Structures are given as C-alpha cells and as structure tokens.
Amino acid sequence: MQLLKEKILAEGQVIGHDILKVDRFLNHQIDVDFLNLIGQEFYRRFEGRPVTKILTIEASGIAVACITAQYFHTPVVFAKKSQAKNLDKKFYTSQVYSFTREAAYNIFVAKDYINPDDGVLIIDDFLANGRAVRGLIDIVKQAGANLAGVGIVIEKGFQEGGELLRGAGVDVKSLAIIGSMEKGEVVFK
Ligand code: 5GP
C-alpha cells in the first residue's frame, strides 16, 4: 500500500536495528482518517472470504481491527493479556512470547465469542517473529473455527514470522513489508 509506505518513511522512527516506532499514527497517537484507508484496503484484499469475526490482540491491534470491521460488518474480538476477575471462566488460552517486551504472557478469549461456525480474520499492527499471530491461530483452532486469513499492517520481512506462517499454509497479507532497517533507513521489499 503506497500511502502506508510513504507514511512510514515520513513519520516512522527506527529504534536500534529491528524496532520501528510508528507512534505518530498507529501505536500511540492514532490517525483515524488514515486508519480508515487501511481498513478499506484490508476489506479489498479479503473481500469475498467467509469472515464472521475479526480477531486481534490488545492493545494496538484493536483500533485497526475495529476500523476494518466497519467494512466487513462483523464484531471484533480482542484477546486479553491478563485473566481479569470478570473474564468468563470458560476461555481459550495460549502462550505468546512478546518481541517488544522480551517476556512470555498468556492470552485469553472467552469461549462465548468464537464458535466452530465462525470464519475468523486475524488482524494485527505488526508481524515480527509471528508469536502473537501464532497464539491467535491457536485460539481459532481450539474454537474449531475456520481461519479466513491474516491481515498485517506492517510486516518486518527480515524477521521469520511471515515465512513461518506462509510456509505453514496461512494466507498472510501485509500492507507494507520492510526488507531491512539498516542504519535507521527503512527499505521496503
Ligand atoms: P511477533 O509476535 O510477530 O514477534 O511480534 C508482533 C507483535 O509485537 C505485534 O503485536 C506488535 O505489537 C509488536 N511488535 C513487533 N515488532 C514491532 C515493531 O517493530 N514496532 C512496534 N511498534 N511493535 C512491534
């Protein structure tokens, strides 16, 4: 998505050699008009798939998932990262290793919100090593639901997530794929 690439070049900031900070439009301040274009693009790319739910992970996936769901007219379910007291006792859970926080955590989705007859589109902001998406796919499998695809805003193509998922037959569509971020310079694939 050309506009997204331009936005990353204009507003993104490379931290170290493998973290891209996009707090100006996606991860802290949210450019809603721009996110709307992202939602439209996901709809264009997954249109016609049997999508009944959009699944993401808190917190930064929620905004993108909600704006995309407006076009699919489906609910959004977001996996929680803590087992709150008010969470239903019947839940699916999976363990995820966080790339940015360098620690493992569990994710939880109440069984009420994903059923075997659901077609689930997974949406997230970033794809790095693929741990978050793999945790979400695990939950889709536990629910016996159908995985309709995986939509990613920014894939860091120099990390292994995309290759592992596509190699396992998962239909991953990323709106921008970064090939390298050497010396602070973002180069797209
Ligand atoms: P993965 O599970 O694929 O290794 O990492 C994906 C998750 O880590 C995403 O949900 C995202 O929140 C976070 N993440 C990974 N790499 C980056 C990055 O370069 N920038 C930001 N802002 N988040 C990232």
XYZ file of C-alpha atoms and ligand atoms in Angstrom:
213
model
C 0.000 0.000 0.000
C 1.881 3.002 -1.332
C 0.351 5.573 1.053
C 1.325 3.444 4.045
C 4.908 3.160 2.818
C 5.072 6.942 2.402
C 3.620 7.433 5.894
C 6.214 5.053 7.401
C 9.053 6.898 5.644
C 7.715 10.312 6.703
C 6.679 9.530 10.291
C 8.302 6.235 11.367
C 11.382 6.045 13.537
C 13.811 3.138 13.613
C 14.886 2.143 17.128
C 18.068 0.043 17.256
C 18.194 -2.326 14.296
C 14.830 -4.075 14.442
C 12.094 -1.932 16.043
C 10.010 0.528 14.059
C 8.219 3.163 16.090
C 5.034 4.438 14.467
C 3.556 6.201 17.497
C 2.663 9.225 15.385
C -0.125 7.446 13.505
C -0.667 3.880 14.786
C 0.626 2.932 18.226
C 0.086 5.965 20.436
C -1.500 8.854 18.548
C -3.929 7.363 16.030
C -4.550 8.958 12.642
C -8.150 7.819 12.240
C -8.611 9.102 8.689
C -5.514 7.213 7.636
C -6.550 4.083 9.555
C -9.807 4.202 7.639
C -7.843 3.749 4.408
C -6.102 0.768 5.979
C -9.481 -0.734 6.880
C -10.672 -0.256 3.295
C -7.524 -1.894 1.954
C -7.928 -4.943 4.202
C -11.528 -5.197 3.009
C -10.401 -5.037 -0.618
C -7.812 -7.764 -0.054
C -10.074 -10.144 1.891
C -13.413 -9.316 0.252
C -15.482 -12.409 -0.508
C -13.935 -14.508 2.275
C -16.360 -16.002 4.774
C -15.499 -13.591 7.603
C -17.835 -13.509 10.612
C -15.380 -12.284 13.281
C -12.228 -10.218 13.346
C -9.752 -11.350 15.994
C -6.874 -9.265 17.312
C -4.806 -8.797 20.453
C -4.855 -5.896 22.886
C -3.897 -3.106 22.760
C -2.569 -1.804 19.464
C -4.453 -4.255 17.227
C -7.840 -3.051 18.450
C -8.045 0.226 16.536
C -7.074 -1.378 13.212
C -9.430 -4.320 13.787
C -12.390 -2.061 14.616
C -11.942 0.198 11.631
C -11.623 -2.874 9.363
C -14.714 -4.481 10.895
C -16.803 -1.493 9.806
C -16.372 -2.723 6.225
C -16.985 -6.410 6.984
C -19.875 -5.573 9.349
C -18.639 -8.128 11.864
C -17.831 -7.931 15.564
C -14.244 -7.607 16.756
C -12.917 -9.926 19.451
C -9.649 -8.967 21.072
C -7.559 -11.425 23.059
C -6.854 -10.146 26.558
C -3.373 -10.298 28.007
C -4.478 -10.811 31.586
C -7.028 -13.056 33.186
C -9.259 -10.388 34.717
C -11.606 -11.422 37.517
C -14.593 -10.540 35.387
C -13.480 -12.734 32.465
C -15.739 -15.700 31.890
C -14.318 -18.888 33.411
C -14.711 -20.683 30.096
C -11.976 -19.314 27.904
C -9.414 -20.357 25.335
C -5.849 -19.534 26.256
C -2.462 -19.631 24.567
C 1.055 -18.531 25.429
C 2.783 -15.780 23.452
C 6.373 -14.587 23.648
C 6.489 -10.812 23.263
C 9.059 -9.485 20.841
C 8.980 -5.935 22.200
C 8.771 -6.846 25.904
C 11.050 -9.933 25.771
C 8.769 -11.936 28.062
C 6.106 -14.629 27.703
C 2.497 -13.933 28.569
C -0.828 -15.709 28.196
C -3.722 -14.524 26.073
C -7.366 -15.251 26.833
C -10.570 -15.249 24.770
C -13.921 -16.173 26.309
C -15.431 -19.233 24.612
C -18.687 -17.336 24.054
C -17.130 -15.150 21.368
C -15.619 -17.647 18.915
C -17.647 -20.635 17.755
C -16.992 -23.565 15.394
C -19.154 -21.918 12.703
C -17.116 -18.683 12.701
C -14.819 -17.572 9.875
C -12.075 -15.621 11.622
C -9.916 -12.919 10.074
C -6.898 -12.135 12.268
C -5.701 -8.521 12.131
C -2.618 -7.051 13.835
C -0.435 -3.982 13.556
C 2.966 -5.702 13.225
C 4.334 -9.074 12.218
C 7.844 -9.782 13.511
C 8.589 -13.361 14.597
C 4.942 -14.352 14.371
C 4.372 -15.287 18.008
C 1.306 -13.092 18.527
C -0.359 -14.358 15.327
C 0.508 -17.967 16.173
C -1.141 -17.550 19.586
C -4.272 -16.170 17.900
C -4.305 -19.017 15.346
C -4.020 -21.484 18.231
C -7.163 -19.954 19.742
C -9.031 -20.174 16.402
C -8.060 -23.873 16.265
C -9.143 -24.519 19.848
C -12.523 -22.998 18.967
C -12.820 -25.267 15.913
C -13.415 -22.154 13.782
C -12.210 -21.510 10.225
C -9.220 -19.195 9.686
C -10.164 -16.836 6.846
C -6.738 -15.177 6.701
C -4.283 -12.907 8.486
C -4.051 -9.170 7.738
C -0.979 -7.262 8.940
C -0.350 -3.529 8.660
C 3.477 -3.679 8.806
C 5.476 -6.873 8.321
C 9.168 -6.846 9.085
C 10.196 -9.219 6.335
C 13.695 -9.666 7.743
C 12.217 -11.489 10.752
C 10.912 -15.014 10.500
C 7.162 -14.648 11.186
C 5.928 -14.181 7.615
C 7.971 -17.053 6.237
C 6.942 -19.438 9.030
C 3.245 -18.635 8.684
C 3.152 -18.731 4.872
C 5.217 -21.937 4.964
C 2.527 -23.436 7.191
C -0.098 -22.538 4.572
C -1.519 -19.462 6.319
C -2.769 -16.741 3.957
C -0.930 -13.669 5.287
C -1.498 -10.335 3.564
C 0.680 -7.452 4.717
C 0.075 -3.883 3.575
C 3.776 -2.964 3.820
C 6.719 -5.361 4.024
C 10.039 -3.994 5.252
C 13.096 -5.697 3.804
C 15.695 -4.007 6.010
C 16.184 -1.226 8.550
C 19.969 -0.921 8.460
C 21.420 2.321 9.881
C 17.970 3.721 10.603
C 16.850 3.557 6.974
C 13.641 1.710 6.130
C 13.830 -0.189 2.828
C 10.687 -1.938 1.575
C 10.613 -5.323 -0.131
P 5.652 -11.088 16.841
O 4.713 -11.777 17.782
O 5.266 -11.244 15.397
O 7.083 -11.412 17.099
O 5.526 -9.536 17.163
C 4.339 -8.871 16.845
C 3.836 -8.050 17.990
O 4.905 -7.350 18.626
C 2.846 -7.025 17.464
O 1.594 -7.289 18.039
C 3.406 -5.695 17.905
O 2.598 -5.159 18.924
C 4.776 -5.954 18.464
N 5.876 -5.522 17.564
C 6.778 -6.329 16.953
N 7.690 -5.613 16.287
C 7.347 -4.314 16.448
C 7.926 -3.086 15.975
O 8.937 -3.023 15.268
N 7.278 -1.944 16.330
C 6.159 -1.957 17.111
N 5.605 -0.774 17.398
N 5.589 -3.100 17.575
C 6.188 -4.261 17.252
